[in-house]
Amino acid sequence: MTNPCAAVRSRFEPYRDESLARDERMAMRDHLASCADCRSEAARFDPVLLFAAMPEETVSAAEAGQILAAVRSGIALKTAEKRLASASGSGSRSLSSVLSPGRRISATAAAVAAAVVLAWTAGPGAALRVTPVLPASPPSAAAPSSASLSGSGSSIVPAARASASDPVDGGSMTVPSALARPEAAAGSSDLPFGEASGPAKGNLPADATIYDWNPGGGQPRVVWIVDRSLDI
Amino acid sequence: MELVYSETRQRQESAELSDRELALLARGGDMLSFELLVSRKTAAVVSVARRIVPDPEDARDVAQMVFLRVWEQLDRYDDKYSFNTWLYRIATNLSIDFLRSSRSREKAHTATLHIVRQREEATGGETARAAEEGEVAGLFRQASERLTGKQKAAFVLREMEDKDTSEIAAILGCGESTVRNHLFNARRILRKEIEKICPGFLAGKGRGSR
C-alpha cells in the first residue's frame, strides 16, 4: 500500500461524514477512480462509497447535436405558438398538444423542425408568402410585431427544408389547389387545427402531415406542414 | 425566401464571454449566444439528468426540456447569482418532476432489465474496469429508485457533480441543514438497498482487496 493509499483510507470516515474540504473530496475521488484496492477498501468501509468513484457521464458530439437541434425546433414551435395565440385570440390551444399529443418532446420538436407557416392573404390561385418559423427572442424580450422575423439575426431552418421535395422556391410557393379551398381541410370543428388530406399532399414530402389552422375560417389562414419522416 | 444566417456573427468573441454574459445576451434575443450557452452546458445538464432519470433516452428528453425552460424563463434569471446554479436548479427540478411522472414508473422495470443486461454484457469483451464501472452505475440506478427526488438530486450533486452543501441548497431551494438531512438519508437508504440487491457484489470486492 502506497502513501497516497494510506492517506485516502484514513479519510473514508470524514468523507462519509461530510467533513472534508472540497479539494480533499475531489482528490479522494480521483484516487478511488484509479486504485482498485482502495475502491475495495472503501466499499468494505461503507458500500455507498462505491459511488464516490462513478465514471463521468460523457455526451457524444452526435447526441449534443441532436439536443441542440431539438432545442432549436422546440423554440421555433413555442415561438409559433405564441404568434398563433396572438393571432387567434385567447381561445387558441397549444400547438404542440394538437400536433403531437403524447409524443416525446424530441419527436414533436423534430417534426415541427420541418414546419412551414404559410400566411395566406390572397385569394385562390395567388402565390403564398412563405415564412419560416424562426425563433425571435425569449418571452421577455420585445414581442415581434411583424410576421416576418428575417431580421432577428438567427435562422432555424432544418436541413429537411432543403430537400428536393421542398415546395419552397425563391421565397414563394404555389398554393396547392386543395389547400387553397377551405373545404379541403378535414378538421374537427372544435379544434383550431384540422388535418388536411388528399391532393394537398401532392407537392409535399411523402411523410408530410398538413395541419390547417382554423379550417374553413376567414383570412388569414395558417398551414403547418409537418414532415413525419423526421420523427426521432 | 430570405434567410439570415448566424454565421455572420463573431462566434469567437462570443465564446470568450462568461455564462452570465451569454445569458444576458440571450435574454435580449441573441440566439447565437443562447446556442453557445446550450453547447457549453449540454454535458453538465445531460450528466445530471442521466444520474437522476434512469432511462438514457428520457434523460435526453429532460435535457432538451431544460434548455427550452431556460429559454422561456431567461427573464427570470437574476444575474446577481451564478448562471450555473440557476441552470442546475432547472435541471434537477425537471429531472425530479420526471421521476414523479407515471411514465417514469412504467419504465422502472425496463431500466432494471437494462441493468441486468448490462451486467451480462460486461462479462464479455470489456475491460475489468469498464465492467466494474458499468456495474456500479447500474447498481446506483437500481438502488436509488428508493430515494425521493430531492434525496437523489442532493446525492448526485454532491457525489457526482462536486457541489458544496451551500451550492446544493441554492440549487434545491432549501437550507443547508435540509441538504445534510437529504444526504444522510440518501446514504442510509442506498446502503440498505445495496446490501439487499447484491450482497455478493460487496463480498467479492472485499476479497479482492486482500
CSV table of C-alpha atoms in Angstrom, one decimal:
chain,number,residue,atom,x,y,z
A,1,MET,CA,0.0,0.0,0.0
A,2,THR,CA,1.4,3.4,-1.0
A,3,ASN,CA,1.4,6.5,1.0
A,4,PRO,CA,-1.5,8.0,-1.1
A,5,CYS,CA,-3.5,4.9,-0.4
A,6,ALA,CA,-2.9,5.2,3.3
A,7,ALA,CA,-3.9,8.8,3.3
A,8,VAL,CA,-7.1,8.1,1.3
A,9,ARG,CA,-8.1,5.2,3.6
A,10,SER,CA,-7.7,7.4,6.6
A,11,ARG,CA,-10.2,9.8,5.2
A,12,PHE,CA,-13.1,7.4,4.5
A,13,GLU,CA,-14.9,8.4,7.6
A,14,PRO,CA,-14.6,12.2,7.2
A,15,TYR,CA,-15.6,11.8,3.6
A,16,ARG,CA,-18.7,10.0,4.5
A,17,ASP,CA,-19.5,12.4,7.3
A,18,GLU,CA,-19.2,15.4,5.0
A,19,SER,CA,-16.3,16.9,6.9
A,20,LEU,CA,-13.7,17.0,4.1
A,21,ALA,CA,-13.0,20.2,2.2
A,22,ARG,CA,-13.9,20.2,-1.5
A,23,ASP,CA,-10.4,19.7,-2.8
A,24,GLU,CA,-9.8,16.8,-0.4
A,25,ARG,CA,-13.1,15.2,-1.5
A,26,MET,CA,-12.1,15.5,-5.2
A,27,ALA,CA,-8.6,14.2,-4.6
A,28,MET,CA,-10.0,11.2,-2.8
A,29,ARG,CA,-12.5,10.6,-5.6
A,30,ASP,CA,-9.7,10.9,-8.2
A,31,HIS,CA,-7.6,8.3,-6.3
A,32,LEU,CA,-10.5,5.9,-5.9
A,33,ALA,CA,-11.2,6.1,-9.6
A,34,SER,CA,-7.7,4.9,-10.3
A,35,CYS,CA,-7.0,2.5,-7.4
A,36,ALA,CA,-8.9,-0.8,-7.3
A,37,ASP,CA,-7.6,-1.8,-3.9
A,38,CYS,CA,-8.8,1.4,-2.3
A,39,ARG,CA,-12.1,1.1,-4.0
A,40,SER,CA,-12.5,-2.3,-2.5
A,41,GLU,CA,-11.5,-0.9,0.9
A,42,ALA,CA,-13.9,2.0,0.5
A,43,ALA,CA,-16.8,-0.4,-0.3
A,44,ARG,CA,-16.0,-2.5,2.7
A,45,PHE,CA,-15.9,0.5,4.9
A,46,ASP,CA,-19.2,1.8,3.5
A,47,PRO,CA,-20.9,0.4,0.4
A,48,VAL,CA,-22.2,3.8,-0.5
A,49,LEU,CA,-18.6,4.9,-1.1
A,50,LEU,CA,-18.7,2.8,-4.3
A,51,PHE,CA,-20.5,5.7,-5.8
A,52,ALA,CA,-17.7,8.1,-5.0
A,53,ALA,CA,-15.8,6.8,-8.0
A,54,MET,CA,-18.5,6.7,-10.5
A,55,PRO,CA,-17.3,7.4,-14.1
A,56,GLU,CA,-18.2,10.7,-15.6
A,57,GLU,CA,-21.0,10.8,-18.0
A,58,THR,CA,-20.0,11.5,-21.5
A,59,VAL,CA,-22.0,13.1,-24.3
A,60,SER,CA,-21.1,12.3,-27.8
A,61,ALA,CA,-20.9,15.1,-30.4
A,62,ALA,CA,-23.8,13.4,-32.2
A,63,GLU,CA,-26.0,13.4,-29.1
A,64,ALA,CA,-25.1,17.0,-28.3
A,65,GLY,CA,-26.0,17.9,-31.9
A,66,GLN,CA,-29.4,16.2,-31.5
A,67,ILE,CA,-30.1,18.0,-28.4
A,68,LEU,CA,-29.3,21.4,-29.9
A,69,ALA,CA,-31.4,20.7,-32.9
A,70,ALA,CA,-34.3,19.6,-30.7
A,71,VAL,CA,-34.0,22.7,-28.6
A,72,ARG,CA,-33.9,24.9,-31.7
A,73,SER,CA,-37.0,23.2,-33.0
A,74,GLY,CA,-38.8,23.5,-29.7
A,75,ILE,CA,-38.1,27.2,-29.6
A,76,ALA,CA,-39.4,27.5,-33.1
A,77,LEU,CA,-42.6,25.7,-32.0
A,78,LYS,CA,-43.1,27.8,-29.0
A,79,THR,CA,-42.5,31.0,-31.0
A,80,ALA,CA,-45.1,29.9,-33.5
A,81,GLU,CA,-47.5,29.0,-30.7
A,82,LYS,CA,-47.2,32.5,-29.3
A,83,ARG,CA,-47.7,34.0,-32.7
A,84,LEU,CA,-50.7,31.8,-33.4
A,85,ALA,CA,-52.2,32.5,-30.0
A,86,SER,CA,-51.9,36.3,-30.5
A,87,ALA,CA,-53.4,35.9,-34.0
A,88,SER,CA,-56.3,33.9,-32.9
A,89,GLY,CA,-57.1,35.5,-29.6
A,90,SER,CA,-57.4,33.9,-26.2
A,91,GLY,CA,-59.3,30.8,-27.4
A,92,SER,CA,-56.4,29.1,-29.2
A,93,ARG,CA,-54.9,25.8,-28.0
A,94,SER,CA,-51.4,24.7,-27.6
A,95,LEU,CA,-50.0,23.9,-31.0
A,96,SER,CA,-47.7,21.2,-29.6
A,97,SER,CA,-50.6,19.4,-27.9
A,98,VAL,CA,-52.6,19.5,-31.1
A,99,LEU,CA,-49.7,18.4,-33.3
A,100,SER,CA,-48.4,15.5,-31.4
A,101,PRO,CA,-50.4,14.6,-28.3
A,102,GLY,CA,-48.5,12.1,-26.2
A,103,ARG,CA,-45.3,12.2,-28.3
A,104,ARG,CA,-41.9,12.7,-27.0
A,105,ILE,CA,-40.8,16.3,-27.0
A,106,SER,CA,-37.9,15.3,-29.2
A,107,ALA,CA,-40.3,13.8,-31.7
A,108,THR,CA,-42.5,16.8,-31.6
A,109,ALA,CA,-39.6,19.1,-32.0
A,110,ALA,CA,-38.1,17.2,-34.8
A,111,ALA,CA,-41.5,17.1,-36.6
A,112,VAL,CA,-42.0,20.7,-36.3
A,113,ALA,CA,-38.5,21.3,-37.5
A,114,ALA,CA,-39.9,20.8,-40.9
A,115,ALA,CA,-42.9,23.0,-40.4
A,116,VAL,CA,-43.5,26.0,-42.5
A,117,VAL,CA,-46.0,28.6,-41.7
A,118,LEU,CA,-47.8,29.8,-44.7
A,119,ALA,CA,-49.7,33.0,-44.3
A,120,TRP,CA,-52.3,33.1,-47.0
A,121,THR,CA,-53.6,36.6,-47.5
A,122,ALA,CA,-54.7,36.5,-51.2
A,123,GLY,CA,-57.4,34.6,-53.0
A,124,PRO,CA,-57.2,31.2,-54.7
A,125,GLY,CA,-54.5,30.9,-57.2
A,126,ALA,CA,-52.3,33.5,-55.7
A,127,ALA,CA,-48.8,32.7,-54.5
A,128,LEU,CA,-48.3,32.3,-50.8
A,129,ARG,CA,-45.8,34.1,-48.8
A,130,VAL,CA,-43.6,31.5,-47.1
A,131,THR,CA,-42.3,32.5,-43.7
A,132,PRO,CA,-40.0,30.0,-42.0
A,133,VAL,CA,-40.7,29.6,-38.3
A,134,LEU,CA,-37.9,31.5,-36.7
A,135,PRO,CA,-37.2,32.0,-33.0
A,136,ALA,CA,-37.4,35.6,-32.1
A,137,SER,CA,-36.3,36.0,-28.5
A,138,PRO,CA,-37.3,34.8,-25.1
A,139,PRO,CA,-40.8,35.8,-24.0
A,140,SER,CA,-39.4,38.6,-22.0
A,141,ALA,CA,-38.0,40.4,-25.0
A,142,ALA,CA,-39.9,42.7,-27.1
A,143,ALA,CA,-42.7,40.8,-28.8
A,144,PRO,CA,-42.4,40.7,-32.5
A,145,SER,CA,-44.9,42.9,-34.1
A,146,SER,CA,-44.3,41.7,-37.6
A,147,ALA,CA,-45.0,38.3,-39.1
A,148,SER,CA,-41.5,38.2,-40.6
A,149,LEU,CA,-38.5,37.6,-38.4
A,150,SER,CA,-35.9,37.6,-41.1
A,151,GLY,CA,-34.2,40.4,-39.2
A,152,SER,CA,-33.9,38.5,-36.0
A,153,GLY,CA,-30.3,37.7,-36.5
A,154,SER,CA,-30.9,34.0,-36.4
A,155,SER,CA,-32.4,31.4,-38.6
A,156,ILE,CA,-33.7,28.0,-37.6
A,157,VAL,CA,-34.3,26.2,-40.8
A,158,PRO,CA,-33.8,22.4,-40.6
A,159,ALA,CA,-31.9,20.5,-43.2
A,160,ALA,CA,-35.1,18.8,-44.4
A,161,ARG,CA,-36.4,22.1,-45.6
A,162,ALA,CA,-33.8,22.0,-48.4
A,163,SER,CA,-34.9,18.6,-49.6
A,164,ALA,CA,-35.7,18.1,-53.3
A,165,SER,CA,-39.4,17.8,-52.4
A,166,ASP,CA,-39.4,21.1,-50.7
A,167,PRO,CA,-42.1,23.1,-52.4
A,168,VAL,CA,-40.5,26.4,-51.5
A,169,ASP,CA,-38.9,28.1,-54.4
A,170,GLY,CA,-37.5,31.5,-54.3
A,171,GLY,CA,-39.4,32.8,-51.4
A,172,SER,CA,-42.9,31.8,-52.6
A,173,MET,CA,-44.7,28.7,-53.4
A,174,THR,CA,-47.7,28.0,-55.5
A,175,VAL,CA,-50.7,27.2,-53.4
A,176,PRO,CA,-51.7,23.6,-53.8
A,177,SER,CA,-55.2,23.8,-55.2
A,178,ALA,CA,-56.7,21.7,-52.5
A,179,LEU,CA,-55.2,23.9,-49.8
A,180,ALA,CA,-56.5,27.0,-51.5
A,181,ARG,CA,-60.0,25.9,-50.7
A,182,PRO,CA,-61.1,26.0,-47.1
A,183,GLU,CA,-63.2,22.9,-47.6
A,184,ALA,CA,-60.1,20.9,-48.3
A,185,ALA,CA,-59.2,20.9,-44.6
A,186,ALA,CA,-60.7,17.9,-42.9
A,187,GLY,CA,-60.5,19.1,-39.3
A,188,SER,CA,-62.9,18.7,-36.5
A,189,SER,CA,-64.9,21.8,-35.7
A,190,ASP,CA,-63.9,22.3,-32.1
A,191,LEU,CA,-60.2,22.4,-32.8
A,192,PRO,CA,-58.3,25.3,-34.3
A,193,PHE,CA,-56.4,22.8,-36.3
A,194,GLY,CA,-57.6,20.1,-38.7
A,195,GLU,CA,-55.6,17.6,-40.6
A,196,ALA,CA,-55.7,18.2,-44.3
A,197,SER,CA,-55.7,15.3,-46.7
A,198,GLY,CA,-56.0,14.3,-50.3
A,199,PRO,CA,-54.3,16.1,-53.2
A,200,ALA,CA,-52.9,18.7,-50.9
A,201,LYS,CA,-50.0,16.3,-50.2
A,202,GLY,CA,-49.1,16.1,-53.9
A,203,ASN,CA,-46.3,18.7,-53.7
A,204,LEU,CA,-45.1,17.8,-50.3
A,205,PRO,CA,-42.8,15.2,-48.7
A,206,ALA,CA,-44.3,11.8,-48.7
A,207,ASP,CA,-44.5,11.7,-44.9
A,208,ALA,CA,-45.9,15.2,-44.5
A,209,THR,CA,-48.9,15.8,-42.4
A,210,ILE,CA,-50.7,19.0,-43.0
A,211,TYR,CA,-52.4,20.9,-40.2
A,212,ASP,CA,-54.7,23.6,-41.3
A,213,TRP,CA,-55.3,26.2,-38.6
A,214,ASN,CA,-58.8,27.4,-38.4
A,215,PRO,CA,-60.0,25.3,-41.3
A,216,GLY,CA,-62.8,26.9,-43.1
A,217,GLY,CA,-62.3,30.1,-41.3
A,218,GLY,CA,-61.6,33.5,-42.7
A,219,GLN,CA,-58.3,35.2,-43.6
A,220,PRO,CA,-55.5,34.9,-42.9
A,221,ARG,CA,-55.0,31.2,-42.7
A,222,VAL,CA,-52.0,29.4,-41.5
A,223,VAL,CA,-51.0,25.9,-42.6
A,224,TRP,CA,-48.5,23.8,-40.9
A,225,ILE,CA,-46.7,21.1,-42.9
A,226,VAL,CA,-45.1,18.6,-40.6
A,227,ASP,CA,-42.7,16.1,-42.1
A,228,ARG,CA,-43.2,12.9,-40.1
A,229,SER,CA,-40.2,11.3,-41.7
A,230,LEU,CA,-38.1,13.4,-39.3
A,231,ASP,CA,-39.6,11.9,-36.2
A,232,ILE,CA,-36.9,10.6,-33.9
B,1,MET,CA,-37.1,33.2,-49.1
B,2,GLU,CA,-34.7,35.4,-47.3
B,3,LEU,CA,-32.6,33.8,-44.7
B,4,VAL,CA,-30.2,35.5,-42.3
B,5,TYR,CA,-27.5,33.1,-41.0
B,6,SER,CA,-26.0,33.5,-37.6
B,7,GLU,CA,-22.6,32.5,-39.1
B,8,THR,CA,-22.1,36.2,-39.8
B,9,ARG,CA,-21.7,36.8,-36.1
B,10,GLN,CA,-18.4,36.7,-34.4
B,11,ARG,CA,-18.6,33.3,-32.8
B,12,GLN,CA,-15.1,33.6,-31.4
B,13,GLU,CA,-15.9,36.7,-29.5
B,14,SER,CA,-19.0,35.2,-28.0
B,15,ALA,CA,-17.0,32.1,-27.0
B,16,GLU,CA,-14.9,34.2,-24.7
B,17,LEU,CA,-17.9,35.5,-22.8
B,18,SER,CA,-18.9,34.2,-19.4
B,19,ASP,CA,-22.1,32.1,-18.9
B,20,ARG,CA,-23.7,35.1,-17.2
B,21,GLU,CA,-22.9,37.4,-20.1
B,22,LEU,CA,-24.2,34.9,-22.7
B,23,ALA,CA,-27.4,34.5,-20.7
B,24,LEU,CA,-27.9,38.3,-20.7
B,25,LEU,CA,-27.3,38.5,-24.4
B,26,ALA,CA,-29.7,35.6,-24.9
B,27,ARG,CA,-32.3,37.3,-22.8
B,28,GLY,CA,-32.1,40.2,-25.2
B,29,GLY,CA,-32.9,37.9,-28.1
B,30,ASP,CA,-29.4,36.9,-29.3
B,31,MET,CA,-29.9,33.3,-30.4
B,32,LEU,CA,-26.3,32.8,-31.2
B,33,SER,CA,-25.4,33.4,-27.5
B,34,PHE,CA,-28.2,31.1,-26.4
B,35,GLU,CA,-27.0,28.3,-28.6
B,36,LEU,CA,-23.5,28.8,-27.4
B,37,LEU,CA,-24.7,28.5,-23.9
B,38,VAL,CA,-26.6,25.3,-24.8
B,39,SER,CA,-23.5,23.8,-26.4
B,40,ARG,CA,-21.4,24.8,-23.4
B,41,LYS,CA,-23.8,23.3,-20.8
B,42,THR,CA,-25.1,20.2,-22.6
B,43,ALA,CA,-22.6,17.8,-21.0
B,44,ALA,CA,-23.4,19.1,-17.5
B,45,VAL,CA,-27.2,19.1,-18.0
B,46,VAL,CA,-27.2,15.6,-19.6
B,47,SER,CA,-25.0,14.3,-16.8
B,48,VAL,CA,-27.3,15.5,-14.1
B,49,ALA,CA,-30.4,14.2,-16.0
B,50,ARG,CA,-28.8,10.8,-16.6
B,51,ARG,CA,-27.9,10.4,-12.9
B,52,ILE,CA,-31.4,11.2,-11.8
B,53,VAL,CA,-33.6,9.8,-14.6
B,54,PRO,CA,-33.0,6.1,-15.1
B,55,ASP,CA,-33.6,5.8,-18.8
B,56,PRO,CA,-31.0,7.4,-21.0
B,57,GLU,CA,-33.5,8.5,-23.7
B,58,ASP,CA,-35.7,10.0,-21.1
B,59,ALA,CA,-32.7,11.8,-19.7
B,60,ARG,CA,-32.0,13.3,-23.1
B,61,ASP,CA,-35.6,14.5,-23.3
B,62,VAL,CA,-35.3,16.1,-19.9
B,63,ALA,CA,-32.1,17.8,-21.1
B,64,GLN,CA,-33.9,19.2,-24.0
B,65,MET,CA,-36.7,20.4,-21.8
B,66,VAL,CA,-34.2,22.0,-19.5
B,67,PHE,CA,-32.8,24.2,-22.3
B,68,LEU,CA,-36.3,25.1,-23.5
B,69,ARG,CA,-37.3,26.1,-20.0
B,70,VAL,CA,-34.1,28.2,-19.7
B,71,TRP,CA,-35.0,30.0,-22.9
B,72,GLU,CA,-38.6,30.6,-21.7
B,73,GLN,CA,-37.5,31.8,-18.3
B,74,LEU,CA,-34.4,33.8,-19.1
B,75,ASP,CA,-36.3,36.9,-18.0
B,76,ARG,CA,-36.5,35.4,-14.5
B,77,TYR,CA,-32.8,34.8,-14.3
B,78,ASP,CA,-31.3,37.1,-11.6
B,79,ASP,CA,-27.8,37.9,-12.9
B,80,LYS,CA,-26.6,38.6,-9.3
B,81,TYR,CA,-26.4,34.9,-8.9
B,82,SER,CA,-24.5,32.2,-10.7
B,83,PHE,CA,-26.0,31.0,-14.0
B,84,ASN,CA,-24.8,27.5,-13.2
B,85,THR,CA,-26.8,27.4,-10.0
B,86,TRP,CA,-29.9,28.6,-11.8
B,87,LEU,CA,-29.3,26.0,-14.6
B,88,TYR,CA,-28.8,23.2,-12.2
B,89,ARG,CA,-31.9,24.2,-10.4
B,90,ILE,CA,-34.0,23.9,-13.5
B,91,ALA,CA,-32.2,20.6,-14.5
B,92,THR,CA,-32.8,19.0,-11.1
B,93,ASN,CA,-36.4,20.2,-10.8
B,94,LEU,CA,-37.3,18.9,-14.2
B,95,SER,CA,-35.5,15.6,-13.5
B,96,ILE,CA,-37.3,15.2,-10.2
B,97,ASP,CA,-40.6,16.1,-11.9
B,98,PHE,CA,-39.9,13.4,-14.5
B,99,LEU,CA,-39.2,10.9,-11.8
B,100,ARG,CA,-42.6,11.6,-10.3
B,101,SER,CA,-44.4,11.1,-13.5
B,102,SER,CA,-46.2,7.9,-14.2
B,103,ARG,CA,-44.2,7.4,-17.3
B,104,SER,CA,-41.1,7.1,-15.3
B,105,ARG,CA,-42.7,4.5,-13.0
B,106,GLU,CA,-43.7,2.5,-16.0
B,107,LYS,CA,-40.1,2.4,-17.2
B,108,ALA,CA,-38.6,1.4,-13.9
B,109,HIS,CA,-38.9,-2.3,-14.8
B,110,THR,CA,-37.3,-1.7,-18.2
B,111,ALA,CA,-34.4,0.1,-16.5
B,112,THR,CA,-33.9,-2.8,-14.2
B,113,LEU,CA,-33.8,-5.2,-17.1
B,114,HIS,CA,-31.3,-2.9,-18.7
B,115,ILE,CA,-29.1,-3.2,-15.7
B,116,VAL,CA,-29.2,-7.0,-15.8
B,117,ARG,CA,-28.4,-6.9,-19.5
B,118,GLN,CA,-25.5,-4.5,-18.8
B,119,ARG,CA,-24.1,-6.9,-16.3
B,120,GLU,CA,-24.3,-9.8,-18.6
B,121,GLU,CA,-22.6,-7.9,-21.4
B,122,ALA,CA,-20.0,-6.6,-19.1
B,123,THR,CA,-18.6,-10.0,-18.6
B,124,GLY,CA,-17.8,-10.2,-22.3
B,125,GLY,CA,-15.2,-8.1,-24.1
B,126,GLU,CA,-15.0,-5.1,-21.8
B,127,THR,CA,-12.1,-4.5,-19.6
B,128,ALA,CA,-12.4,-5.3,-15.9
B,129,ARG,CA,-12.6,-1.6,-15.0
B,130,ALA,CA,-15.2,-0.8,-17.6
B,131,ALA,CA,-17.2,-3.7,-16.5
B,132,GLU,CA,-17.0,-2.6,-12.9
B,133,GLU,CA,-17.9,1.0,-13.9
B,134,GLY,CA,-21.0,-0.3,-15.7
B,135,GLU,CA,-21.9,-2.4,-12.8
B,136,VAL,CA,-21.6,0.4,-10.3
B,137,ALA,CA,-23.6,2.8,-12.5
B,138,GLY,CA,-26.3,0.1,-12.9
B,139,LEU,CA,-26.3,-0.5,-9.2
B,140,PHE,CA,-26.8,3.2,-8.5
B,141,ARG,CA,-29.7,3.3,-10.9
B,142,GLN,CA,-31.4,0.4,-9.2
B,143,ALA,CA,-30.6,1.3,-5.6
B,144,SER,CA,-31.5,4.9,-6.0
B,145,GLU,CA,-35.0,4.1,-7.1
B,146,ARG,CA,-35.9,4.1,-3.4
B,147,LEU,CA,-34.8,7.7,-2.9
B,148,THR,CA,-37.1,10.6,-3.1
B,149,GLY,CA,-36.4,13.1,-5.9
B,150,LYS,CA,-34.7,15.6,-3.5
B,151,GLN,CA,-32.6,12.9,-1.8
B,152,LYS,CA,-31.4,11.6,-5.2
B,153,ALA,CA,-30.7,15.1,-6.5
B,154,ALA,CA,-28.8,16.1,-3.4
B,155,PHE,CA,-26.7,12.9,-3.6
B,156,VAL,CA,-26.0,13.2,-7.3
B,157,LEU,CA,-25.0,16.9,-7.0
B,158,ARG,CA,-22.7,16.0,-4.0
B,159,GLU,CA,-21.1,12.8,-5.1
B,160,MET,CA,-21.1,13.1,-8.9
B,161,GLU,CA,-21.1,16.8,-9.6
B,162,ASP,CA,-18.8,18.0,-6.9
B,163,LYS,CA,-21.2,20.6,-5.5
B,164,ASP,CA,-20.8,22.1,-2.0
B,165,THR,CA,-23.6,21.9,0.5
B,166,SER,CA,-24.3,25.6,0.1
B,167,GLU,CA,-24.5,25.2,-3.7
B,168,ILE,CA,-26.8,22.3,-3.4
B,169,ALA,CA,-29.0,24.3,-1.0
B,170,ALA,CA,-29.2,27.1,-3.6
B,171,ILE,CA,-30.0,24.6,-6.4
B,172,LEU,CA,-32.7,22.8,-4.5
B,173,GLY,CA,-34.1,25.9,-2.9
B,174,CYS,CA,-33.7,24.7,0.7
B,175,GLY,CA,-31.5,25.2,3.7
B,176,GLU,CA,-28.1,23.6,4.2
B,177,SER,CA,-29.3,21.6,7.1
B,178,THR,CA,-32.0,20.2,4.9
B,179,VAL,CA,-29.4,19.2,2.3
B,180,ARG,CA,-27.4,17.5,5.0
B,181,ASN,CA,-30.5,15.6,6.0
B,182,HIS,CA,-31.2,14.6,2.4
B,183,LEU,CA,-27.6,13.4,2.1
B,184,PHE,CA,-27.7,11.5,5.3
B,185,ASN,CA,-31.0,9.8,4.4
B,186,ALA,CA,-29.9,9.1,0.9
B,187,ARG,CA,-26.8,7.3,2.1
B,188,ARG,CA,-28.7,5.3,4.7
B,189,ILE,CA,-31.3,4.1,2.1
B,190,LEU,CA,-28.6,3.4,-0.5
B,191,ARG,CA,-26.6,1.4,1.9
B,192,LYS,CA,-29.6,-0.7,2.7
B,193,GLU,CA,-30.5,-1.1,-0.9
B,194,ILE,CA,-27.1,-2.2,-2.0
B,195,GLU,CA,-26.9,-4.8,0.7
B,196,LYS,CA,-30.4,-6.0,-0.4
B,197,ILE,CA,-29.7,-6.0,-4.1
B,198,CYS,CA,-26.3,-7.7,-4.3
B,199,PRO,CA,-24.6,-8.8,-1.1
B,200,GLY,CA,-22.3,-11.0,-3.1
B,201,PHE,CA,-21.0,-7.9,-5.0
B,202,LEU,CA,-19.6,-6.4,-1.8
B,203,ALA,CA,-18.3,-9.7,-0.6
B,204,GLY,CA,-16.4,-10.0,-3.9
B,205,LYS,CA,-14.9,-6.6,-3.5
B,206,GLY,CA,-13.8,-7.4,-0.1
B,207,ARG,CA,-11.9,-10.5,-1.1
B,208,GLY,CA,-10.2,-8.7,-3.9
B,209,SER,CA,-8.7,-6.1,-1.6
B,210,ARG,CA,-6.6,-8.6,0.3
